[in-house]
mmCIF file of C-alpha atoms and ligand atoms in Angstrom:
data_model
loop_
_atom_site.group_PDB
_atom_site.id
_atom_site.type_symbol
_atom_site.label_atom_id
_atom_site.label_comp_id
_atom_site.label_asym_id
_atom_site.label_seq_id
_atom_site.Cartn_x
_atom_site.Cartn_y
_atom_site.Cartn_z
ATOM 1 C CA MET A 1 -29.734 -14.003 -11.964
ATOM 2 C CA ASP A 2 -28.053 -12.300 -9.015
ATOM 3 C CA THR A 3 -29.610 -9.074 -7.843
ATOM 4 C CA TYR A 4 -27.022 -7.790 -5.408
ATOM 5 C CA CYS A 5 -23.259 -7.477 -5.519
ATOM 6 C CA VAL A 6 -21.678 -9.950 -3.078
ATOM 7 C CA ARG A 7 -18.886 -7.551 -2.272
ATOM 8 C CA CYS A 8 -20.657 -4.238 -1.648
ATOM 9 C CA GLY A 9 -24.281 -5.315 -1.271
ATOM 10 C CA ALA A 10 -25.612 -2.752 -3.778
ATOM 11 C CA PRO A 11 -27.876 -3.822 -6.667
ATOM 12 C CA THR A 12 -25.768 -5.213 -9.503
ATOM 13 C CA GLY A 13 -27.888 -3.314 -12.021
ATOM 14 C CA GLU A 14 -27.033 0.045 -10.457
ATOM 15 C CA GLY A 15 -23.743 1.824 -10.113
ATOM 16 C CA ASP A 16 -20.268 0.654 -10.946
ATOM 17 C CA HIS A 17 -18.959 -2.598 -9.531
ATOM 18 C CA ALA A 18 -15.658 -2.604 -11.397
ATOM 19 C CA ALA A 19 -13.745 -2.153 -8.129
ATOM 20 C CA CYS A 20 -15.697 -5.039 -6.609
ATOM 21 C CA ARG A 21 -14.870 -7.258 -9.559
ATOM 22 C CA ALA A 22 -11.192 -6.316 -9.296
ATOM 23 C CA ARG A 23 -11.060 -7.440 -5.683
ATOM 24 C CA VAL A 24 -13.289 -10.473 -5.810
ATOM 25 C CA ALA A 25 -10.459 -12.932 -6.360
ATOM 26 C CA TYR A 26 -9.219 -12.027 -2.881
ATOM 27 C CA ASP A 27 -12.484 -11.396 -1.056
ATOM 28 C CA PRO A 28 -15.051 -14.049 -0.291
ATOM 29 C CA PRO A 29 -18.641 -12.920 -0.851
ATOM 30 C CA ARG A 30 -19.959 -10.822 2.034
ATOM 31 C CA TYR A 31 -23.527 -10.004 0.951
ATOM 32 C CA CYS A 32 -26.188 -12.437 -0.159
ATOM 33 C CA PRO A 33 -26.679 -12.115 -3.920
ATOM 34 C CA GLY A 34 -30.394 -12.769 -3.434
ATOM 35 C CA CYS A 35 -31.281 -10.305 -0.680
ATOM 36 C CA ALA A 36 -28.149 -8.262 0.214
ATOM 37 C CA ARG A 37 -28.130 -9.447 3.832
ATOM 38 C CA ARG A 38 -24.649 -9.615 5.333
ATOM 39 C CA MET A 39 -23.676 -13.267 5.348
ATOM 40 C CA VAL A 40 -21.781 -15.263 7.952
ATOM 41 C CA VAL A 41 -18.547 -16.172 6.202
ATOM 42 C CA GLN A 42 -15.912 -18.673 7.257
ATOM 43 C CA VAL A 43 -12.644 -18.763 5.338
ATOM 44 C CA SER A 44 -10.484 -21.891 5.467
ATOM 45 C CA PRO A 45 -7.043 -22.490 3.951
ATOM 46 C CA SER A 46 -8.529 -23.953 0.780
ATOM 47 C CA GLY A 47 -12.019 -22.500 0.576
ATOM 48 C CA TRP A 48 -14.829 -20.477 2.092
ATOM 49 C CA SER A 49 -18.449 -20.816 2.975
ATOM 50 C CA ALA A 50 -21.022 -18.049 3.275
ATOM 51 C CA ARG A 51 -24.451 -18.332 4.833
ATOM 52 C CA CYS A 52 -27.435 -16.051 4.489
ATOM 53 C CA SER A 53 -29.969 -16.267 7.302
ATOM 54 C CA ALA A 54 -32.785 -16.299 4.740
ATOM 55 C CA HIS A 55 -31.261 -18.114 1.765
ATOM 56 C CA GLY A 56 -28.852 -20.561 3.315
ATOM 57 C CA GLU A 57 -25.390 -21.439 2.165
ATOM 58 C CA VAL A 58 -23.744 -19.852 -0.857
ATOM 59 C CA ALA A 59 -20.609 -21.595 -2.032
ATOM 60 C CA GLY A 60 -18.511 -21.924 -5.134
ATOM 61 C CA ASN A 61 -16.506 -19.446 -7.084
ATOM 62 C CA ALA A 62 -16.911 -15.896 -5.836
ATOM 63 C CA GLN A 63 -15.923 -14.554 -9.241
ATOM 64 C CA GLU A 64 -19.206 -15.802 -10.644
ATOM 65 C CA LEU A 65 -21.189 -13.869 -8.070
ATOM 66 C CA VAL A 66 -20.340 -10.240 -8.855
ATOM 67 C CA MET B 1 29.172 13.857 -8.177
ATOM 68 C CA THR B 2 27.593 10.667 -6.888
ATOM 69 C CA THR B 3 24.356 9.502 -8.406
ATOM 70 C CA SER B 4 22.396 6.408 -7.609
ATOM 71 C CA THR B 5 23.812 4.713 -10.707
ATOM 72 C CA GLU B 6 27.387 4.982 -9.409
ATOM 73 C CA PRO B 7 27.363 2.685 -6.403
ATOM 74 C CA SER B 8 31.123 2.251 -6.060
ATOM 75 C CA THR B 9 31.900 4.689 -3.265
ATOM 76 C CA ALA B 10 32.965 3.300 0.118
ATOM 77 C CA THR B 11 29.887 4.747 1.778
ATOM 78 C CA ASP B 12 27.428 3.046 -0.549
ATOM 79 C CA VAL B 13 24.879 1.350 1.634
ATOM 80 C CA LEU B 14 24.704 -1.858 -0.385
ATOM 81 C CA ALA B 15 28.478 -2.199 -0.378
ATOM 82 C CA ALA B 16 28.421 -1.721 3.381
ATOM 83 C CA ALA B 17 25.566 -4.218 3.696
ATOM 84 C CA ARG B 18 27.488 -6.806 1.710
ATOM 85 C CA GLU B 19 30.321 -6.617 4.211
ATOM 86 C CA GLN B 20 28.266 -6.178 7.366
ATOM 87 C CA VAL B 21 25.191 -8.325 6.749
ATOM 88 C CA LEU B 22 26.282 -10.916 4.204
ATOM 89 C CA GLU B 23 29.775 -11.537 5.558
ATOM 90 C CA ARG B 24 29.316 -10.906 9.275
ATOM 91 C CA GLY B 25 25.588 -11.562 9.753
ATOM 92 C CA GLU B 26 24.952 -8.229 11.471
ATOM 93 C CA GLY B 27 21.677 -6.515 10.605
ATOM 94 C CA LEU B 28 21.592 -2.982 9.274
ATOM 95 C CA SER B 29 21.089 0.005 11.567
ATOM 96 C CA GLN B 30 18.023 2.216 11.322
ATOM 97 C CA GLN B 31 19.948 4.799 9.345
ATOM 98 C CA GLN B 32 21.186 2.150 6.944
ATOM 99 C CA VAL B 33 17.721 0.649 6.478
ATOM 100 C CA PHE B 34 16.458 4.146 5.752
ATOM 101 C CA ALA B 35 19.180 4.577 3.117
ATOM 102 C CA VAL B 36 18.192 1.250 1.540
ATOM 103 C CA LEU B 37 14.526 2.243 1.458
ATOM 104 C CA GLN B 38 15.475 5.371 -0.457
ATOM 105 C CA LEU B 39 17.403 3.586 -3.196
ATOM 106 C CA GLY B 40 16.043 4.222 -6.673
ATOM 107 C CA GLU B 41 14.356 1.626 -8.833
ATOM 108 C CA ASP B 42 17.562 1.427 -10.840
ATOM 109 C CA ARG B 43 19.107 -0.360 -7.861
ATOM 110 C CA LEU B 44 16.190 -2.615 -6.993
ATOM 111 C CA THR B 45 17.571 -5.675 -8.796
ATOM 112 C CA GLU B 46 20.898 -5.281 -7.039
ATOM 113 C CA LEU B 47 19.168 -4.834 -3.673
ATOM 114 C CA LEU B 48 16.938 -7.885 -4.116
ATOM 115 C CA GLY B 49 19.949 -9.916 -5.218
ATOM 116 C CA LEU B 50 21.862 -9.007 -2.088
ATOM 117 C CA ALA B 51 18.881 -9.742 0.170
ATOM 118 C CA HIS B 52 18.560 -13.135 -1.511
ATOM 119 C CA GLU B 53 22.258 -13.871 -0.939
ATOM 120 C CA VAL B 54 21.869 -12.916 2.716
ATOM 121 C CA ARG B 55 18.860 -15.201 3.090
ATOM 122 C CA MET B 56 20.673 -18.120 1.385
ATOM 123 C CA ARG B 57 23.791 -17.586 3.488
ATOM 124 C CA TRP B 58 22.151 -17.196 6.913
ATOM 125 C CA CYS B 59 18.904 -19.157 6.501
ATOM 126 C CA GLY B 60 19.487 -21.531 3.601
ATOM 127 C CA PRO B 61 17.307 -22.463 0.637
ATOM 128 C CA GLU B 62 14.409 -24.048 2.544
ATOM 129 C CA VAL B 63 11.077 -22.279 2.628
ATOM 130 C CA GLU B 64 8.836 -22.554 5.662
ATOM 131 C CA VAL B 65 5.231 -23.080 4.590
ATOM 132 C CA GLU B 66 2.325 -22.258 6.872
ATOM 133 C CA GLY B 67 -1.451 -22.325 6.771
ATOM 134 C CA ILE B 68 -3.686 -20.202 8.988
ATOM 135 C CA VAL B 69 -7.288 -20.184 10.013
ATOM 136 C CA SER B 70 -9.544 -17.941 12.049
ATOM 137 C CA VAL B 71 -11.183 -19.761 14.972
ATOM 138 C CA LYS B 72 -13.107 -16.677 16.037
ATOM 139 C CA THR B 73 -13.839 -14.087 13.378
ATOM 140 C CA GLY B 74 -15.086 -10.518 13.756
ATOM 141 C CA GLY B 75 -16.589 -8.618 16.653
ATOM 142 C CA CYS B 76 -13.259 -7.589 18.157
ATOM 143 C CA PRO B 77 -13.478 -4.760 20.708
ATOM 144 C CA GLU B 78 -10.160 -3.226 19.582
ATOM 145 C CA ASP B 79 -9.880 -0.489 16.950
ATOM 146 C CA CYS B 80 -6.878 -1.394 14.782
ATOM 147 C CA HIS B 81 -7.660 0.871 11.838
ATOM 148 C CA PHE B 82 -6.689 -1.635 9.170
ATOM 149 C CA CYS B 83 -8.843 -4.452 10.490
ATOM 150 C CA SER B 84 -12.127 -5.689 9.037
ATOM 151 C CA GLN B 85 -12.722 -7.690 12.216
ATOM 152 C CA SER B 86 -13.004 -4.760 14.575
ATOM 153 C CA GLY B 87 -16.535 -4.440 15.934
ATOM 154 C CA ARG B 88 -16.088 -0.673 15.942
ATOM 155 C CA PHE B 89 -16.265 -0.220 12.170
ATOM 156 C CA GLU B 90 -19.051 -0.717 9.633
ATOM 157 C CA SER B 91 -17.331 -3.718 8.146
ATOM 158 C CA PRO B 92 -19.259 -6.415 6.262
ATOM 159 C CA VAL B 93 -17.397 -9.085 8.252
ATOM 160 C CA ARG B 94 -19.776 -10.808 10.667
ATOM 161 C CA SER B 95 -18.836 -12.695 13.808
ATOM 162 C CA VAL B 96 -18.433 -16.437 13.541
ATOM 163 C CA TRP B 97 -16.776 -19.247 15.506
ATOM 164 C CA LEU B 98 -15.164 -22.240 13.873
ATOM 165 C CA ASP B 99 -16.061 -25.566 15.494
ATOM 166 C CA ILE B 100 -13.561 -28.309 16.286
ATOM 167 C CA PRO B 101 -14.254 -30.400 13.139
ATOM 168 C CA GLY B 102 -13.748 -27.198 11.128
ATOM 169 C CA LEU B 103 -10.415 -26.562 12.842
ATOM 170 C CA VAL B 104 -9.245 -30.106 12.156
ATOM 171 C CA GLU B 105 -10.341 -29.802 8.524
ATOM 172 C CA ALA B 106 -8.355 -26.545 8.184
ATOM 173 C CA ALA B 107 -5.290 -28.252 9.673
ATOM 174 C CA LYS B 108 -5.715 -31.137 7.213
ATOM 175 C CA GLN B 109 -5.965 -28.726 4.279
ATOM 176 C CA THR B 110 -2.768 -27.085 5.532
ATOM 177 C CA ALA B 111 -0.898 -30.364 6.059
ATOM 178 C CA ALA B 112 -1.890 -31.487 2.554
ATOM 179 C CA THR B 113 0.234 -28.671 1.101
ATOM 180 C CA GLY B 114 3.350 -29.972 2.871
ATOM 181 C CA ALA B 115 3.245 -27.119 5.368
ATOM 182 C CA THR B 116 4.975 -27.571 8.724
ATOM 183 C CA GLU B 117 3.119 -24.778 10.506
ATOM 184 C CA PHE B 118 -0.546 -24.345 11.270
ATOM 185 C CA CYS B 119 -1.607 -21.183 13.049
ATOM 186 C CA ILE B 120 -4.894 -20.786 14.922
ATOM 187 C CA VAL B 121 -5.969 -17.138 15.036
ATOM 188 C CA ALA B 122 -8.701 -15.303 16.932
ATOM 189 C CA ALA B 123 -9.999 -11.736 16.614
ATOM 190 C CA VAL B 124 -9.864 -10.759 20.265
ATOM 191 C CA ARG B 125 -8.127 -8.319 22.569
ATOM 192 C CA GLY B 126 -7.035 -11.380 24.493
ATOM 193 C CA PRO B 127 -8.497 -14.842 25.053
ATOM 194 C CA ASP B 128 -11.296 -15.576 27.524
ATOM 195 C CA ALA B 129 -11.945 -18.976 29.105
ATOM 196 C CA ARG B 130 -14.197 -20.058 26.229
ATOM 197 C CA LEU B 131 -11.539 -19.332 23.630
ATOM 198 C CA MET B 132 -8.797 -21.018 25.648
ATOM 199 C CA SER B 133 -10.886 -24.176 25.953
ATOM 200 C CA GLN B 134 -11.760 -24.099 22.239
ATOM 201 C CA VAL B 135 -8.075 -23.813 21.381
ATOM 202 C CA ARG B 136 -7.176 -26.592 23.782
ATOM 203 C CA ALA B 137 -9.831 -28.911 22.327
ATOM 204 C CA GLY B 138 -8.789 -27.958 18.804
ATOM 205 C CA ILE B 139 -5.138 -28.728 19.445
ATOM 206 C CA GLU B 140 -6.025 -32.094 20.990
ATOM 207 C CA ALA B 141 -8.216 -32.982 18.018
ATOM 208 C CA ILE B 142 -5.549 -31.940 15.508
ATOM 209 C CA ARG B 143 -2.950 -34.006 17.374
ATOM 210 C CA ALA B 144 -5.289 -37.024 17.243
ATOM 211 C CA GLU B 145 -5.765 -36.703 13.470
ATOM 212 C CA PRO B 146 -3.323 -38.918 11.507
ATOM 213 C CA ALA B 147 -3.436 -36.656 8.420
ATOM 214 C CA THR B 148 -1.888 -33.770 10.380
ATOM 215 C CA ALA B 149 0.764 -35.848 12.156
ATOM 216 C CA GLY B 150 3.573 -33.791 13.608
ATOM 217 C CA ILE B 151 2.467 -30.413 12.252
ATOM 218 C CA ASN B 152 3.662 -27.527 14.425
ATOM 219 C CA ILE B 153 0.799 -25.622 15.967
ATOM 220 C CA ALA B 154 1.081 -21.889 16.453
ATOM 221 C CA CYS B 155 -1.458 -19.497 17.933
ATOM 222 C CA SER B 156 -2.354 -15.843 17.587
ATOM 223 C CA LEU B 157 -4.892 -14.919 20.229
ATOM 224 C CA GLY B 158 -4.065 -11.343 21.123
ATOM 225 C CA MET B 159 -2.648 -10.124 24.392
ATOM 226 C CA LEU B 160 -2.070 -12.782 27.028
ATOM 227 C CA THR B 161 -1.857 -12.991 30.787
ATOM 228 C CA GLN B 162 1.050 -14.879 32.312
ATOM 229 C CA ALA B 163 -1.324 -17.749 33.184
ATOM 230 C CA GLN B 164 -2.490 -17.956 29.559
ATOM 231 C CA VAL B 165 1.102 -17.898 28.308
ATOM 232 C CA ASP B 166 1.909 -20.806 30.609
ATOM 233 C CA GLU B 167 -1.210 -22.676 29.523
ATOM 234 C CA LEU B 168 -0.390 -22.337 25.824
ATOM 235 C CA ALA B 169 3.201 -23.408 26.415
ATOM 236 C CA ALA B 170 1.939 -26.460 28.317
ATOM 237 C CA MET B 171 -0.379 -27.321 25.388
ATOM 238 C CA GLY B 172 2.744 -27.507 23.219
ATOM 239 C CA VAL B 173 2.065 -24.386 21.177
ATOM 240 C CA HIS B 174 5.406 -23.989 19.525
ATOM 241 C CA ARG B 175 5.188 -20.410 18.273
ATOM 242 C CA TYR B 176 3.039 -17.432 19.207
ATOM 243 C CA ASN B 177 2.188 -14.658 16.790
ATOM 244 C CA HIS B 178 1.583 -11.177 18.066
ATOM 245 C CA ASN B 179 2.317 -8.391 15.638
ATOM 246 C CA LEU B 180 3.577 -4.987 16.691
ATOM 247 C CA GLU B 181 2.079 -3.967 13.318
ATOM 248 C CA THR B 182 4.030 -0.746 12.757
ATOM 249 C CA ALA B 183 6.769 1.500 14.122
ATOM 250 C CA ARG B 184 6.362 2.449 17.736
ATOM 251 C CA SER B 185 6.145 6.122 16.751
ATOM 252 C CA HIS B 186 3.229 5.349 14.404
ATOM 253 C CA PHE B 187 1.349 2.843 16.556
ATOM 254 C CA GLY B 188 -0.841 5.414 18.286
ATOM 255 C CA SER B 189 -2.368 6.533 15.010
ATOM 256 C CA VAL B 190 -3.209 2.942 14.031
ATOM 257 C CA VAL B 191 -4.577 1.639 17.335
ATOM 258 C CA THR B 192 -5.986 3.625 20.242
ATOM 259 C CA THR B 193 -7.465 0.863 22.422
ATOM 260 C CA HIS B 194 -4.141 -0.586 23.546
ATOM 261 C CA THR B 195 -0.491 0.340 23.390
ATOM 262 C CA TRP B 196 2.650 -0.871 21.719
ATOM 263 C CA GLN B 197 3.997 -1.538 25.210
ATOM 264 C CA GLU B 198 1.116 -3.857 26.073
ATOM 265 C CA ARG B 199 1.813 -5.864 22.946
ATOM 266 C CA ALA B 200 5.525 -5.956 23.722
ATOM 267 C CA GLU B 201 4.757 -7.282 27.190
ATOM 268 C CA THR B 202 2.939 -10.317 25.747
ATOM 269 C CA LEU B 203 5.909 -10.970 23.472
ATOM 270 C CA ARG B 204 8.286 -10.869 26.437
ATOM 271 C CA MET B 205 6.238 -13.447 28.347
ATOM 272 C CA VAL B 206 5.968 -15.684 25.276
ATOM 273 C CA ARG B 207 9.726 -15.675 24.822
ATOM 274 C CA GLU B 208 10.361 -16.366 28.516
ATOM 275 C CA ALA B 209 7.965 -19.318 28.445
ATOM 276 C CA GLY B 210 10.050 -20.907 25.715
ATOM 277 C CA MET B 211 7.685 -20.452 22.791
ATOM 278 C CA GLU B 212 9.037 -19.072 19.537
ATOM 279 C CA VAL B 213 8.216 -15.427 18.914
ATOM 280 C CA CYS B 214 6.480 -14.433 15.697
ATOM 281 C CA CYS B 215 6.101 -10.687 15.319
ATOM 282 C CA GLY B 216 5.611 -8.612 12.222
ATOM 283 C CA GLY B 217 3.362 -5.989 10.804
ATOM 284 C CA ILE B 218 1.641 -4.331 7.918
ATOM 285 C CA MET B 219 3.257 -2.004 5.413
ATOM 286 C CA GLY B 220 1.312 0.807 3.819
ATOM 287 C CA MET B 221 -0.646 2.186 6.778
ATOM 288 C CA GLY B 222 0.407 5.779 6.280
ATOM 289 C CA GLU B 223 3.793 5.334 7.928
ATOM 290 C CA THR B 224 6.709 7.338 6.573
ATOM 291 C CA VAL B 225 9.751 5.689 5.054
ATOM 292 C CA GLU B 226 11.651 6.723 8.192
ATOM 293 C CA GLN B 227 9.079 4.881 10.278
ATOM 294 C CA ARG B 228 9.448 1.780 8.132
ATOM 295 C CA ALA B 229 13.159 1.839 8.930
ATOM 296 C CA GLU B 230 12.358 2.432 12.586
ATOM 297 C CA PHE B 231 10.042 -0.579 12.593
ATOM 298 C CA ALA B 232 12.635 -2.857 10.987
ATOM 299 C CA VAL B 233 15.181 -2.199 13.742
ATOM 300 C CA GLN B 234 12.561 -2.334 16.488
ATOM 301 C CA LEU B 235 11.668 -5.815 15.254
ATOM 302 C CA ALA B 236 15.327 -6.785 15.009
ATOM 303 C CA ALA B 237 15.839 -5.736 18.630
ATOM 304 C CA LEU B 238 13.214 -8.301 19.655
ATOM 305 C CA GLU B 239 15.176 -11.067 17.929
ATOM 306 C CA PRO B 240 11.980 -12.721 16.700
ATOM 307 C CA ASP B 241 12.047 -16.237 15.283
ATOM 308 C CA GLU B 242 9.674 -15.121 12.558
ATOM 309 C CA VAL B 243 8.571 -11.839 11.024
ATOM 310 C CA PRO B 244 5.436 -11.946 8.877
ATOM 311 C CA MET B 245 5.248 -9.093 6.369
ATOM 312 C CA ASN B 246 1.766 -8.002 5.406
ATOM 313 C CA PHE B 247 0.805 -5.305 2.934
ATOM 314 C CA LEU B 248 -2.313 -3.309 3.628
ATOM 315 C CA ILE B 249 -5.471 -4.636 2.023
ATOM 316 C CA PRO B 250 -7.786 -1.607 2.305
ATOM 317 C CA GLN B 251 -10.861 -3.131 3.917
ATOM 318 C CA PRO B 252 -14.357 -1.761 3.272
ATOM 319 C CA GLY B 253 -15.728 0.130 6.267
ATOM 320 C CA THR B 254 -12.390 0.586 8.032
ATOM 321 C CA PRO B 255 -10.656 3.952 8.452
ATOM 322 C CA TYR B 256 -8.092 2.781 5.871
ATOM 323 C CA GLU B 257 -10.568 1.687 3.207
ATOM 324 C CA ASP B 258 -9.435 4.373 0.768
ATOM 325 C CA TYR B 259 -5.711 3.953 1.314
ATOM 326 C CA ASP B 260 -3.685 3.070 -1.741
ATOM 327 C CA VAL B 261 -2.222 -0.377 -2.058
ATOM 328 C CA LEU B 262 1.563 -0.221 -1.781
ATOM 329 C CA ALA B 263 3.263 -0.103 -5.178
ATOM 330 C CA GLY B 264 4.993 -3.353 -6.135
ATOM 331 C CA PRO B 265 8.560 -1.994 -6.272
ATOM 332 C CA GLU B 266 8.101 -0.295 -2.915
ATOM 333 C CA ALA B 267 6.865 -3.525 -1.366
ATOM 334 C CA LEU B 268 9.821 -5.445 -2.780
ATOM 335 C CA ARG B 269 12.285 -2.805 -1.599
ATOM 336 C CA THR B 270 10.782 -3.034 1.878
ATOM 337 C CA VAL B 271 11.033 -6.833 1.913
ATOM 338 C CA ALA B 272 14.704 -6.667 0.969
ATOM 339 C CA ALA B 273 15.440 -3.918 3.497
ATOM 340 C CA PHE B 274 13.821 -5.968 6.266
ATOM 341 C CA ARG B 275 15.923 -8.973 5.288
ATOM 342 C CA LEU B 276 19.050 -6.821 5.579
ATOM 343 C CA ALA B 277 17.915 -5.768 9.065
ATOM 344 C CA LEU B 278 16.996 -9.343 10.035
ATOM 345 C CA PRO B 279 19.507 -11.681 8.390
ATOM 346 C CA ARG B 280 18.645 -14.831 10.361
ATOM 347 C CA THR B 281 14.893 -14.493 10.880
ATOM 348 C CA VAL B 282 12.182 -16.466 9.129
ATOM 349 C CA LEU B 283 10.775 -13.696 6.925
ATOM 350 C CA ARG B 284 7.305 -14.599 5.781
ATOM 351 C CA PHE B 285 5.190 -13.332 2.920
ATOM 352 C CA ALA B 286 1.765 -12.879 4.483
ATOM 353 C CA GLY B 287 -1.440 -11.025 3.637
ATOM 354 C CA GLY B 288 -1.738 -8.536 0.827
ATOM 355 C CA ARG B 289 1.053 -9.815 -1.363
ATOM 356 C CA GLU B 290 -1.378 -10.908 -4.070
ATOM 357 C CA LEU B 291 -2.900 -7.452 -4.277
ATOM 358 C CA THR B 292 0.304 -5.431 -4.147
ATOM 359 C CA LEU B 293 2.676 -7.739 -6.011
ATOM 360 C CA GLY B 294 0.678 -10.149 -8.162
ATOM 361 C CA ASP B 295 2.126 -13.451 -9.390
ATOM 362 C CA LEU B 296 5.381 -12.060 -10.724
ATOM 363 C CA GLY B 297 6.061 -10.083 -7.570
ATOM 364 C CA ALA B 298 5.609 -13.152 -5.391
ATOM 365 C CA GLU B 299 8.464 -14.754 -7.259
ATOM 366 C CA GLN B 300 10.619 -11.626 -7.021
ATOM 367 C CA GLY B 301 10.014 -11.548 -3.266
ATOM 368 C CA MET B 302 11.100 -15.176 -2.942
ATOM 369 C CA LEU B 303 14.284 -14.131 -4.721
ATOM 370 C CA GLY B 304 14.573 -10.966 -2.635
ATOM 371 C CA GLY B 305 14.860 -12.100 0.955
ATOM 372 C CA ILE B 306 11.640 -13.970 1.760
ATOM 373 C CA ASN B 307 12.035 -17.547 3.037
ATOM 374 C CA ALA B 308 8.538 -18.410 4.249
ATOM 375 C CA ILE B 309 4.994 -18.123 2.956
ATOM 376 C CA ILE B 310 1.416 -18.453 4.052
ATOM 377 C CA VAL B 311 -0.258 -20.716 1.527
ATOM 378 C CA GLY B 312 -3.906 -20.716 0.625
ATOM 379 C CA ASN B 313 -6.368 -18.312 2.150
ATOM 380 C CA TYR B 314 -5.929 -15.858 5.004
ATOM 381 C CA LEU B 315 -8.330 -15.066 7.832
ATOM 382 C CA THR B 316 -10.970 -13.058 6.021
ATOM 383 C CA ASN B 317 -9.318 -12.657 2.614
ATOM 384 C CA LEU B 318 -8.437 -15.203 -0.023
ATOM 385 C CA GLY B 319 -4.931 -15.956 -1.242
ATOM 386 C CA ARG B 320 -3.924 -17.399 -4.547
ATOM 387 C CA PRO B 321 -4.320 -21.182 -4.792
ATOM 388 C CA ALA B 322 -1.778 -23.041 -2.643
ATOM 389 C CA GLN B 323 -0.732 -25.071 -5.666
ATOM 390 C CA ALA B 324 0.390 -21.906 -7.486
ATOM 391 C CA ASP B 325 2.808 -21.147 -4.654
ATOM 392 C CA LEU B 326 4.023 -24.739 -4.409
ATOM 393 C CA ASP B 327 4.656 -24.818 -8.170
ATOM 394 C CA MET B 328 6.549 -21.534 -7.867
ATOM 395 C CA LEU B 329 8.817 -23.008 -5.168
ATOM 396 C CA THR B 330 9.502 -26.043 -7.350
ATOM 397 C CA GLU B 331 10.409 -23.791 -10.262
ATOM 398 C CA LEU B 332 12.717 -21.757 -8.039
ATOM 399 C CA HIS B 333 14.375 -24.961 -6.728
ATOM 400 C CA MET B 334 13.504 -23.976 -3.177
ATOM 401 C CA PRO B 335 12.689 -27.025 -1.039
ATOM 402 C CA ILE B 336 9.861 -26.837 1.462
ATOM 403 C CA LYS B 337 11.236 -27.056 4.976
ATOM 404 C CA ALA B 338 10.463 -30.590 6.177
ATOM 405 C CA LEU B 339 8.842 -31.509 9.450
ATOM 406 C CA ASN B 340 11.726 -33.605 10.704
ATOM 407 C CA GLU B 341 13.992 -30.559 10.619
ATOM 408 C CA THR B 342 11.687 -28.682 12.926
ATOM 409 C CA LEU B 343 10.917 -31.465 15.370
HETATM 410 S S1 SF4 C 1 -6.896 -6.812 17.949
HETATM 411 FE FE1 SF4 C 1 -6.693 -8.058 16.095
HETATM 412 S S2 SF4 C 1 -8.783 -8.632 15.486
HETATM 413 FE FE2 SF4 C 1 -8.937 -6.979 16.994
HETATM 414 S S3 SF4 C 1 -9.113 -5.102 15.740
HETATM 415 FE FE3 SF4 C 1 -6.932 -5.375 16.261
HETATM 416 S S4 SF4 C 1 -6.082 -6.575 14.521
HETATM 417 FE FE4 SF4 C 1 -8.348 -6.736 14.417
HETATM 418 ZN ZN1 ZN C 2 -20.213 -4.080 -5.791
HETATM 419 ZN ZN1 ZN C 3 -30.211 -13.915 1.284
#
């Protein structure tokens, strides 16, 4: 289970992430869900990739990560 | 007494626009754009209808489709207050360079949508030698890739020197994007690290070198309605080949992170007003339309003056799936502008 919000980097179990969820269709993940490090993100016309220096590449549907 | 529901007087701005813009192809003045921007929602349908007629009359039914990609993301030394890629703000966007295979892949993804334009963008004040050589190698690789045959390559690399302008023109870059972003009178509150005049100077050199000029901006950055009208006529005075219209996406960590997203009707009214100021220009739906307008609004914009779109994702934000836009164009019976028309 993810620990941190990929949009704001705060723990998913704390605080309100409704605004993050509302925006996640248009924002690729920015924070690693496993450790909250800022990830290196590359957006392309039909996708995105996000890499955490500790946990490697995160890919897929950002909506599932908030 | 004249109310906004009685549009029949001789001075009515839409009646004047019908004669001036639709019939004669002359864009509205600043005062007229301002009047259009103040029309009530009860006249929005009429306004969008007129803007659509103007677009069909002076541009035709084709829609120019473009894909974009960021070759160098983040870490920009400038301080454009809307931008998640400025190194001056606590933005979650980290610096990254796209390699040549990545650039070619992005061009292929763009070409697969039927797009005729592919724009290579970098978050810089202006290009250095490394960026220029990356762009040169990228363009050569895209040209050598059969799946992207003939696609027009545009660039957006910030402010240029004359030598860089000449270099890009020699590489065959067909259009250069450099946005003035907002009205001249508002620019200083959006950007402090360079001036409107510096941006205008790059645009002048681009035009003189024979590249097409693409220059637009972002709506919803705290500008007044007067300043929106000012911006429309300042753009018209440049006679740009293309004007991309963005709507502010409040980005975390930037000075504008708490700004409201422009209301849908206001965004649509602005689109139509810009079309009436720029009857012949390629007017492109760009970033932020998903957030401010949603799916329905995208369609209303296409029927309200827009004749070009960016499909797929943006530089740091995601768009709706390209196929959703292509299906929308099919439903609207708007053909995608073909490559052979632009060659
Ligand atoms: S110059 Fe471009 S990338 Fe740099 S802060 Fe301004 S808008 Fe962002
Ligand atoms: Zn969050
Ligand atoms: Zn991690």
